[in-house]
Amino acid sequence: GQQVMQIPQYQHVQEGEDFTTYCNSSTTLSNIQWYKQRPGGHPVFLIQLVKSGEVKKQKRLTFQFGEAKKNSSLHITATQTTDVGTYFCAGPWGYQKVTFGTGTKLQVIP
Amino acid sequence: DTGVSQNPRHKITKRGQNVTFRCDPISEHNRLYWYRQTLGQGPEFLTYFQNEAQLEKSRLLSDRFSAERPKGSFSTLEIQRTEQGDSAMYLCASSLALQGLDTEAFFGQGTRLTVV
């Protein structure tokens, strides 16, 4: 079955440093979504990527969808303590089972 | 509150008992998903509905699990003869599918099940 892996599993950064998490799928994805889950909370939608090579930005967050639509990345510039949480990629959304990635837990040291 | 609502928030049950959880999605959303999440893991897909039709069910789900969405609105997830391995957070999400493409999924707060 489809597998979605994320690396790294954990990342500790000093506040102000950049952070990147990578998502790799064993199969081609028609689309992918990114979610953030705060400790003790539920996943909250961040963005959806659909097109090959797509890049989207939300303030300090930059999302990329690979050309082959099998990988994706999330980059955070100048992390803040509010960025703490676990970031998941998930896909494909549509008439199919949705698989969540293994997640990257981000800790920001003030 | 117009978000996704799940009840109960917490459930402690003895092994072998049956439990039922309820999810009320955002009213105009036609898709509803059930996930299970254990500590330190990502949400694991259980099943999903398009309106009242159950379109897919995880092969990981045993026959002890059943889900319904009778009128295409709220959904229930029942676990029969609970086992300790069923202890987890059960998450419900809903979304609006337009021409086959999902928009963002909104998650409820989850129901935390503890089987003792």
PDB file of C-alpha atoms in Angstrom:
ATOM      1  CA  GLY A   1       0.000   0.000   0.000  1.00  0.00           C
ATOM      2  CA  GLN A   2       0.881   3.645  -0.243  1.00  0.00           C
ATOM      3  CA  GLN A   3       3.430   4.957   2.228  1.00  0.00           C
ATOM      4  CA  VAL A   4       4.175   8.582   3.029  1.00  0.00           C
ATOM      5  CA  MET A   5       7.369   9.275   4.928  1.00  0.00           C
ATOM      6  CA  GLN A   6       8.537  12.538   6.395  1.00  0.00           C
ATOM      7  CA  ILE A   7      11.991  13.595   7.475  1.00  0.00           C
ATOM      8  CA  PRO A   8      13.223  14.570   9.901  1.00  0.00           C
ATOM      9  CA  GLN A   9      11.079  12.969  12.577  1.00  0.00           C
ATOM     10  CA  TYR A  10      12.083  15.653  15.096  1.00  0.00           C
ATOM     11  CA  GLN A  11      13.720  19.042  14.740  1.00  0.00           C
ATOM     12  CA  HIS A  12      14.839  21.417  17.458  1.00  0.00           C
ATOM     13  CA  VAL A  13      15.734  24.896  16.259  1.00  0.00           C
ATOM     14  CA  GLN A  14      16.706  28.140  17.911  1.00  0.00           C
ATOM     15  CA  GLU A  15      14.090  30.827  17.503  1.00  0.00           C
ATOM     16  CA  GLY A  16      14.887  32.762  14.334  1.00  0.00           C
ATOM     17  CA  GLU A  17      16.444  29.815  12.518  1.00  0.00           C
ATOM     18  CA  ASP A  18      14.870  28.273   9.446  1.00  0.00           C
ATOM     19  CA  PHE A  19      13.153  24.874   9.345  1.00  0.00           C
ATOM     20  CA  THR A  20      12.350  22.445   6.548  1.00  0.00           C
ATOM     21  CA  THR A  21      10.403  19.195   6.524  1.00  0.00           C
ATOM     22  CA  TYR A  22      10.324  16.823   3.568  1.00  0.00           C
ATOM     23  CA  CYS A  23       7.510  14.530   2.544  1.00  0.00           C
ATOM     24  CA  ASN A  24       8.031  11.522   0.249  1.00  0.00           C
ATOM     25  CA  SER A  25       5.312   9.294  -1.140  1.00  0.00           C
ATOM     26  CA  SER A  26       5.781   5.805  -2.524  1.00  0.00           C
ATOM     27  CA  THR A  27       3.227   6.627  -5.239  1.00  0.00           C
ATOM     28  CA  THR A  28       2.339   9.651  -7.348  1.00  0.00           C
ATOM     29  CA  LEU A  29      -0.131  11.964  -5.640  1.00  0.00           C
ATOM     30  CA  SER A  30      -2.824  13.856  -7.511  1.00  0.00           C
ATOM     31  CA  ASN A  31      -2.722  16.448  -4.742  1.00  0.00           C
ATOM     32  CA  ILE A  32      -1.286  16.932  -1.275  1.00  0.00           C
ATOM     33  CA  GLN A  33      -2.295  18.895   1.787  1.00  0.00           C
ATOM     34  CA  TRP A  34      -0.264  20.071   4.762  1.00  0.00           C
ATOM     35  CA  TYR A  35      -1.548  20.166   8.329  1.00  0.00           C
ATOM     36  CA  LYS A  36      -0.213  21.463  11.629  1.00  0.00           C
ATOM     37  CA  GLN A  37      -1.070  19.828  14.925  1.00  0.00           C
ATOM     38  CA  ARG A  38      -0.260  21.620  18.150  1.00  0.00           C
ATOM     39  CA  PRO A  39       0.457  19.521  21.256  1.00  0.00           C
ATOM     40  CA  GLY A  40      -2.878  18.220  22.555  1.00  0.00           C
ATOM     41  CA  GLY A  41      -4.722  19.633  19.565  1.00  0.00           C
ATOM     42  CA  HIS A  42      -6.195  18.401  16.320  1.00  0.00           C
ATOM     43  CA  PRO A  43      -4.769  18.781  12.797  1.00  0.00           C
ATOM     44  CA  VAL A  44      -5.382  22.178  11.245  1.00  0.00           C
ATOM     45  CA  PHE A  45      -5.258  22.684   7.483  1.00  0.00           C
ATOM     46  CA  LEU A  46      -2.422  24.820   6.122  1.00  0.00           C
ATOM     47  CA  ILE A  47      -2.479  24.446   2.331  1.00  0.00           C
ATOM     48  CA  GLN A  48      -3.302  22.258  -0.657  1.00  0.00           C
ATOM     49  CA  LEU A  49      -0.971  21.707  -3.633  1.00  0.00           C
ATOM     50  CA  VAL A  50      -2.260  20.273  -6.890  1.00  0.00           C
ATOM     51  CA  LYS A  51       0.061  21.109  -9.793  1.00  0.00           C
ATOM     52  CA  SER A  52       3.435  19.588 -10.569  1.00  0.00           C
ATOM     53  CA  GLY A  53       6.223  21.906  -9.397  1.00  0.00           C
ATOM     54  CA  GLU A  54       3.774  24.184  -7.602  1.00  0.00           C
ATOM     55  CA  VAL A  55       5.136  26.635  -5.018  1.00  0.00           C
ATOM     56  CA  LYS A  56       2.879  28.473  -2.599  1.00  0.00           C
ATOM     57  CA  LYS A  57       3.764  30.951   0.132  1.00  0.00           C
ATOM     58  CA  GLN A  58       1.957  31.936   3.294  1.00  0.00           C
ATOM     59  CA  LYS A  59       3.898  34.651   5.107  1.00  0.00           C
ATOM     60  CA  ARG A  60       6.966  32.810   6.482  1.00  0.00           C
ATOM     61  CA  LEU A  61       5.857  29.392   5.154  1.00  0.00           C
ATOM     62  CA  THR A  62       6.807  28.127   1.683  1.00  0.00           C
ATOM     63  CA  PHE A  63       5.298  24.924   0.282  1.00  0.00           C
ATOM     64  CA  GLN A  64       6.562  23.024  -2.744  1.00  0.00           C
ATOM     65  CA  PHE A  65       5.156  20.106  -4.733  1.00  0.00           C
ATOM     66  CA  GLY A  66       7.720  18.086  -6.642  1.00  0.00           C
ATOM     67  CA  GLU A  67       7.784  17.810 -10.427  1.00  0.00           C
ATOM     68  CA  ALA A  68       7.003  14.104 -10.229  1.00  0.00           C
ATOM     69  CA  LYS A  69       4.253  14.751  -7.648  1.00  0.00           C
ATOM     70  CA  LYS A  70       5.801  12.211  -5.286  1.00  0.00           C
ATOM     71  CA  ASN A  71       7.402  14.619  -2.845  1.00  0.00           C
ATOM     72  CA  SER A  72       6.704  17.888  -1.152  1.00  0.00           C
ATOM     73  CA  SER A  73       8.365  20.227   1.309  1.00  0.00           C
ATOM     74  CA  LEU A  74       7.472  22.857   3.850  1.00  0.00           C
ATOM     75  CA  HIS A  75       9.988  25.557   4.709  1.00  0.00           C
ATOM     76  CA  ILE A  76       9.562  28.004   7.571  1.00  0.00           C
ATOM     77  CA  THR A  77      11.747  31.114   7.587  1.00  0.00           C
ATOM     78  CA  ALA A  78      12.790  32.655  10.901  1.00  0.00           C
ATOM     79  CA  THR A  79      10.884  30.310  13.197  1.00  0.00           C
ATOM     80  CA  GLN A  80       8.892  31.638  16.114  1.00  0.00           C
ATOM     81  CA  THR A  81       7.697  29.873  19.264  1.00  0.00           C
ATOM     82  CA  THR A  82       4.191  29.862  17.786  1.00  0.00           C
ATOM     83  CA  ASP A  83       5.449  27.490  15.072  1.00  0.00           C
ATOM     84  CA  VAL A  84       5.825  24.670  17.615  1.00  0.00           C
ATOM     85  CA  GLY A  85       3.868  21.555  16.680  1.00  0.00           C
ATOM     86  CA  THR A  86       3.874  18.550  14.402  1.00  0.00           C
ATOM     87  CA  TYR A  87       3.610  19.107  10.667  1.00  0.00           C
ATOM     88  CA  PHE A  88       1.951  16.454   8.519  1.00  0.00           C
ATOM     89  CA  CYS A  89       1.606  16.069   4.802  1.00  0.00           C
ATOM     90  CA  ALA A  90      -1.402  14.055   3.610  1.00  0.00           C
ATOM     91  CA  GLY A  91      -2.841  12.901   0.322  1.00  0.00           C
ATOM     92  CA  PRO A  92      -4.271  12.339  -2.095  1.00  0.00           C
ATOM     93  CA  TRP A  93      -7.602  13.978  -1.295  1.00  0.00           C
ATOM     94  CA  GLY A  94     -10.464  12.997  -3.567  1.00  0.00           C
ATOM     95  CA  TYR A  95     -12.132   9.689  -4.342  1.00  0.00           C
ATOM     96  CA  GLN A  96      -9.448   7.781  -2.488  1.00  0.00           C
ATOM     97  CA  LYS A  97      -8.120   6.832   0.901  1.00  0.00           C
ATOM     98  CA  VAL A  98      -6.044   9.659   2.349  1.00  0.00           C
ATOM     99  CA  THR A  99      -2.677   8.758   3.867  1.00  0.00           C
ATOM    100  CA  PHE A 100      -1.023  11.005   6.406  1.00  0.00           C
ATOM    101  CA  GLY A 101       2.736  11.224   6.574  1.00  0.00           C
ATOM    102  CA  THR A 102       4.713  10.209   9.628  1.00  0.00           C
ATOM    103  CA  GLY A 103       5.005  13.841  10.721  1.00  0.00           C
ATOM    104  CA  THR A 104       7.835  16.151  11.759  1.00  0.00           C
ATOM    105  CA  LYS A 105       7.733  17.453  15.301  1.00  0.00           C
ATOM    106  CA  LEU A 106       9.161  20.963  15.548  1.00  0.00           C
ATOM    107  CA  GLN A 107      10.429  22.412  18.813  1.00  0.00           C
ATOM    108  CA  VAL A 108      11.526  26.043  18.865  1.00  0.00           C
ATOM    109  CA  ILE A 109      13.937  27.102  21.587  1.00  0.00           C
ATOM    110  CA  PRO A 110      13.426  30.740  22.639  1.00  0.00           C
TER     111      PRO A 110
ATOM    112  CA  ASP B   1     -19.841  26.842  17.058  1.00  0.00           C
ATOM    113  CA  THR B   2     -20.042  25.866  13.397  1.00  0.00           C
ATOM    114  CA  GLY B   3     -16.994  23.567  13.380  1.00  0.00           C
ATOM    115  CA  VAL B   4     -16.828  19.779  13.486  1.00  0.00           C
ATOM    116  CA  SER B   5     -18.188  18.461  16.760  1.00  0.00           C
ATOM    117  CA  GLN B   6     -17.336  15.102  18.318  1.00  0.00           C
ATOM    118  CA  ASN B   7     -18.921  13.429  21.304  1.00  0.00           C
ATOM    119  CA  PRO B   8     -17.958  12.304  23.788  1.00  0.00           C
ATOM    120  CA  ARG B   9     -14.568  13.961  24.221  1.00  0.00           C
ATOM    121  CA  HIS B  10     -13.343  11.182  26.463  1.00  0.00           C
ATOM    122  CA  LYS B  11     -14.471   7.602  26.938  1.00  0.00           C
ATOM    123  CA  ILE B  12     -13.131   5.018  29.371  1.00  0.00           C
ATOM    124  CA  THR B  13     -14.484   1.535  28.881  1.00  0.00           C
ATOM    125  CA  LYS B  14     -13.775  -1.962  30.038  1.00  0.00           C
ATOM    126  CA  ARG B  15     -12.338  -4.465  27.616  1.00  0.00           C
ATOM    127  CA  GLY B  16     -15.083  -6.333  25.811  1.00  0.00           C
ATOM    128  CA  GLN B  17     -17.628  -3.512  25.971  1.00  0.00           C
ATOM    129  CA  ASN B  18     -19.088  -1.764  22.929  1.00  0.00           C
ATOM    130  CA  VAL B  19     -18.623   1.960  22.407  1.00  0.00           C
ATOM    131  CA  THR B  20     -20.158   4.433  19.971  1.00  0.00           C
ATOM    132  CA  PHE B  21     -18.824   7.847  18.998  1.00  0.00           C
ATOM    133  CA  ARG B  22     -20.671  10.595  17.198  1.00  0.00           C
ATOM    134  CA  CYS B  23     -19.423  13.202  14.737  1.00  0.00           C
ATOM    135  CA  ASP B  24     -21.367  16.233  13.558  1.00  0.00           C
ATOM    136  CA  PRO B  25     -19.633  17.698  10.507  1.00  0.00           C
ATOM    137  CA  ILE B  26     -19.878  21.223   9.148  1.00  0.00           C
ATOM    138  CA  SER B  27     -23.399  21.346   7.756  1.00  0.00           C
ATOM    139  CA  GLU B  28     -22.717  21.915   4.050  1.00  0.00           C
ATOM    140  CA  HIS B  29     -19.831  19.426   3.861  1.00  0.00           C
ATOM    141  CA  ASN B  30     -20.514  16.319   1.799  1.00  0.00           C
ATOM    142  CA  ARG B  31     -17.448  14.306   2.820  1.00  0.00           C
ATOM    143  CA  LEU B  32     -16.770  12.885   6.246  1.00  0.00           C
ATOM    144  CA  TYR B  33     -13.654  11.031   7.366  1.00  0.00           C
ATOM    145  CA  TRP B  34     -12.774   8.957  10.409  1.00  0.00           C
ATOM    146  CA  TYR B  35      -9.173   8.646  11.565  1.00  0.00           C
ATOM    147  CA  ARG B  36      -7.437   7.041  14.501  1.00  0.00           C
ATOM    148  CA  GLN B  37      -4.326   8.553  16.073  1.00  0.00           C
ATOM    149  CA  THR B  38      -2.040   7.114  18.723  1.00  0.00           C
ATOM    150  CA  LEU B  39       0.597   9.066  20.610  1.00  0.00           C
ATOM    151  CA  GLY B  40       3.465  10.209  18.421  1.00  0.00           C
ATOM    152  CA  GLN B  41       1.907   8.897  15.212  1.00  0.00           C
ATOM    153  CA  GLY B  42       0.108  10.504  12.313  1.00  0.00           C
ATOM    154  CA  PRO B  43      -3.632  10.067  11.834  1.00  0.00           C
ATOM    155  CA  GLU B  44      -4.458   6.647  10.392  1.00  0.00           C
ATOM    156  CA  PHE B  45      -7.303   6.467   7.881  1.00  0.00           C
ATOM    157  CA  LEU B  46     -10.286   4.357   8.935  1.00  0.00           C
ATOM    158  CA  THR B  47     -13.111   5.183   6.532  1.00  0.00           C
ATOM    159  CA  TYR B  48     -14.859   7.962   4.648  1.00  0.00           C
ATOM    160  CA  PHE B  49     -18.289   8.916   3.356  1.00  0.00           C
ATOM    161  CA  GLN B  50     -19.522  10.902   0.410  1.00  0.00           C
ATOM    162  CA  ASN B  51     -22.930  12.025   1.637  1.00  0.00           C
ATOM    163  CA  GLU B  52     -24.470   8.829   3.081  1.00  0.00           C
ATOM    164  CA  ALA B  53     -22.388   6.405   1.024  1.00  0.00           C
ATOM    165  CA  GLN B  54     -19.372   4.763   2.658  1.00  0.00           C
ATOM    166  CA  LEU B  55     -16.854   4.858  -0.197  1.00  0.00           C
ATOM    167  CA  GLU B  56     -13.802   3.303   1.365  1.00  0.00           C
ATOM    168  CA  LYS B  57     -12.864   1.415   4.480  1.00  0.00           C
ATOM    169  CA  SER B  58      -9.340   0.683   5.625  1.00  0.00           C
ATOM    170  CA  ARG B  59      -8.257  -2.942   5.412  1.00  0.00           C
ATOM    171  CA  LEU B  60      -6.738  -2.385   8.835  1.00  0.00           C
ATOM    172  CA  LEU B  61     -10.232  -2.126  10.243  1.00  0.00           C
ATOM    173  CA  SER B  62     -11.491  -5.330  11.718  1.00  0.00           C
ATOM    174  CA  ASP B  63     -15.104  -6.456  11.624  1.00  0.00           C
ATOM    175  CA  ARG B  64     -15.490  -5.027  15.116  1.00  0.00           C
ATOM    176  CA  PHE B  65     -15.552  -1.521  13.655  1.00  0.00           C
ATOM    177  CA  SER B  66     -18.542  -0.104  11.835  1.00  0.00           C
ATOM    178  CA  ALA B  67     -19.451   3.396  10.756  1.00  0.00           C
ATOM    179  CA  GLU B  68     -22.668   4.924   9.482  1.00  0.00           C
ATOM    180  CA  ARG B  69     -23.837   8.220   8.113  1.00  0.00           C
ATOM    181  CA  PRO B  70     -27.535   7.501   7.665  1.00  0.00           C
ATOM    182  CA  LYS B  71     -28.812  10.805   6.325  1.00  0.00           C
ATOM    183  CA  GLY B  72     -25.602  12.233   5.014  1.00  0.00           C
ATOM    184  CA  SER B  73     -25.249  14.488   8.035  1.00  0.00           C
ATOM    185  CA  PHE B  74     -23.875  13.195  11.337  1.00  0.00           C
ATOM    186  CA  SER B  75     -21.901   9.962  11.544  1.00  0.00           C
ATOM    187  CA  THR B  76     -21.369   7.302  14.195  1.00  0.00           C
ATOM    188  CA  LEU B  77     -18.409   5.003  14.705  1.00  0.00           C
ATOM    189  CA  GLU B  78     -19.030   1.868  16.734  1.00  0.00           C
ATOM    190  CA  ILE B  79     -16.405  -0.453  18.142  1.00  0.00           C
ATOM    191  CA  GLN B  80     -17.657  -3.793  19.379  1.00  0.00           C
ATOM    192  CA  ARG B  81     -15.878  -5.963  21.945  1.00  0.00           C
ATOM    193  CA  THR B  82     -13.224  -3.340  22.604  1.00  0.00           C
ATOM    194  CA  GLU B  83      -9.601  -4.390  23.094  1.00  0.00           C
ATOM    195  CA  GLN B  84      -6.761  -2.532  24.787  1.00  0.00           C
ATOM    196  CA  GLY B  85      -5.191  -1.952  21.381  1.00  0.00           C
ATOM    197  CA  ASP B  86      -8.213   0.157  20.437  1.00  0.00           C
ATOM    198  CA  SER B  87      -7.102   2.851  22.892  1.00  0.00           C
ATOM    199  CA  ALA B  88      -6.434   5.947  20.783  1.00  0.00           C
ATOM    200  CA  MET B  89      -7.762   9.323  19.757  1.00  0.00           C
ATOM    201  CA  TYR B  90     -10.542   8.968  17.178  1.00  0.00           C
ATOM    202  CA  LEU B  91     -10.701  11.970  14.882  1.00  0.00           C
ATOM    203  CA  CYS B  92     -13.477  12.987  12.550  1.00  0.00           C
ATOM    204  CA  ALA B  93     -13.000  15.430   9.678  1.00  0.00           C
ATOM    205  CA  SER B  94     -15.305  16.892   7.072  1.00  0.00           C
ATOM    206  CA  SER B  95     -14.755  18.619   3.767  1.00  0.00           C
ATOM    207  CA  LEU B  96     -16.610  19.937   0.772  1.00  0.00           C
ATOM    208  CA  ALA B  97     -15.748  18.090  -2.423  1.00  0.00           C
ATOM    209  CA  LEU B  98     -16.178  20.115  -5.586  1.00  0.00           C
ATOM    210  CA  GLN B  99     -15.963  18.253  -8.891  1.00  0.00           C
ATOM    211  CA  GLY B 100     -14.032  15.443  -7.221  1.00  0.00           C
ATOM    212  CA  LEU B 101     -11.425  17.682  -5.604  1.00  0.00           C
ATOM    213  CA  ASP B 102     -11.476  18.107  -1.855  1.00  0.00           C
ATOM    214  CA  THR B 103     -11.194  21.484  -0.287  1.00  0.00           C
ATOM    215  CA  GLU B 104      -9.578  21.714   3.124  1.00  0.00           C
ATOM    216  CA  ALA B 105     -10.603  19.177   5.733  1.00  0.00           C
ATOM    217  CA  PHE B 106     -11.731  20.451   9.117  1.00  0.00           C
ATOM    218  CA  PHE B 107     -11.015  18.203  12.056  1.00  0.00           C
ATOM    219  CA  GLY B 108     -12.980  17.847  15.253  1.00  0.00           C
ATOM    220  CA  GLN B 109     -11.369  17.812  18.692  1.00  0.00           C
ATOM    221  CA  GLY B 110     -11.500  14.027  18.726  1.00  0.00           C
ATOM    222  CA  THR B 111     -12.748  11.386  21.128  1.00  0.00           C
ATOM    223  CA  ARG B 112     -10.077   9.874  23.331  1.00  0.00           C
ATOM    224  CA  LEU B 113     -10.825   6.214  24.021  1.00  0.00           C
ATOM    225  CA  THR B 114      -9.155   4.358  26.866  1.00  0.00           C
ATOM    226  CA  VAL B 115      -9.827   0.631  27.169  1.00  0.00           C
ATOM    227  CA  VAL B 116      -8.983  -0.781  30.590  1.00  0.00           C
TER     228      VAL B 116
END
